[in-house]
Amino acid sequence: MSDLNKLRWRFEQKADDPTVHKMFIYDTISSVGKFNWDTWDYDESETSAKHMRDLLDEIPNTDSIELHINSNGGEVGEGVTIYNLLRQKAQAGCKIVGYVDGYAYSVAADIIMACDEIHMGLGTSMLLHFPWMRAAGNAKQLRDFADQLDALWDASVQLYMNRAKNLTEEDLRSMMEKETVLAPDKCLEYGFCDFVDTYKAEEKPEGDPGEGNPDDPGKEVKELREQLKKQLKAQQEATKMLQSLRTVAPAAPTVDIGNTLIAAMKRMSVK
């Protein structure tokens, strides 16, 4: 698939319910898009806070939003801004339901925390870590950068603790320092999601296969199995009778071999 066809963001209304608006963030959170060699400028980002703001403005506050996330994260400033835009929309009356479709890593996990209700599917995960950056400068400038990162870390902790349960701030900071990946069950335990969707196939009612449904192939399989059992039993009985004939003296007048064979063959016939 070419880069032009890669899904980064999608916005649509559900066909069966136009009051539900679906949003998909399937790429790195970035304030700018890809560099365009034709224009020698950056394209507009479809995962920026500005793009999110414009889309949210189009949605009535009486409607609801499904936000789907599959992202490794990105720029902290953009992600936190998107988080607050979503919270402002929720406070205005719009219900926001979040779905982790794959990864909600780094600042993408921040964004999903803005949802009123969070679902995670099997095999999905979240990654918590403290912010990091690339920097260059003298000693004073680098120390200033470190102070800025500490401030961003504190802000991230406050954001997660606003939703966390069964988790102390000290434990959360330790998890972020270790760069912890959380499976759905752990996210549920710590309050970072509300539902773990298993998407199990519909269970069949108990009973024999095909019971109550004459067209069910399971019924035919069961009948064939019973016929084979009867045939095997008849063959075993016939074999025993033939073996018993070999033990009888040939001159014995009381044994009618022809009738015995006929009886054995009748037993092998299964209706």
Coordinates of C-alpha atoms in Angstrom, one line a residue, residues 241-242 244-265:
M241 CA -19.7 -67.3 14.2
L242 CA -17.3 -68.0 11.3
S244 CA -16.7 -71.0 15.7
L245 CA -17.2 -73.1 12.5
R246 CA -13.5 -73.7 12.3
T247 CA -13.5 -75.4 15.7
V248 CA -16.2 -77.9 14.7
A249 CA -15.2 -81.4 13.3
P250 CA -16.0 -81.6 9.6
A251 CA -17.9 -84.9 10.0
A252 CA -20.3 -83.5 12.5
P253 CA -23.8 -84.0 11.0
T254 CA -25.5 -81.5 13.3
V255 CA -23.7 -78.4 11.7
D256 CA -25.4 -76.8 8.7
I257 CA -22.7 -74.6 7.3
G258 CA -24.8 -73.1 4.5
N259 CA -27.5 -72.0 6.8
T260 CA -25.0 -70.6 9.3
L261 CA -23.3 -68.5 6.5
I262 CA -26.7 -67.2 5.4
A263 CA -27.5 -66.2 9.0
A264 CA -24.1 -64.5 9.3
M265 CA -24.6 -62.5 6.1

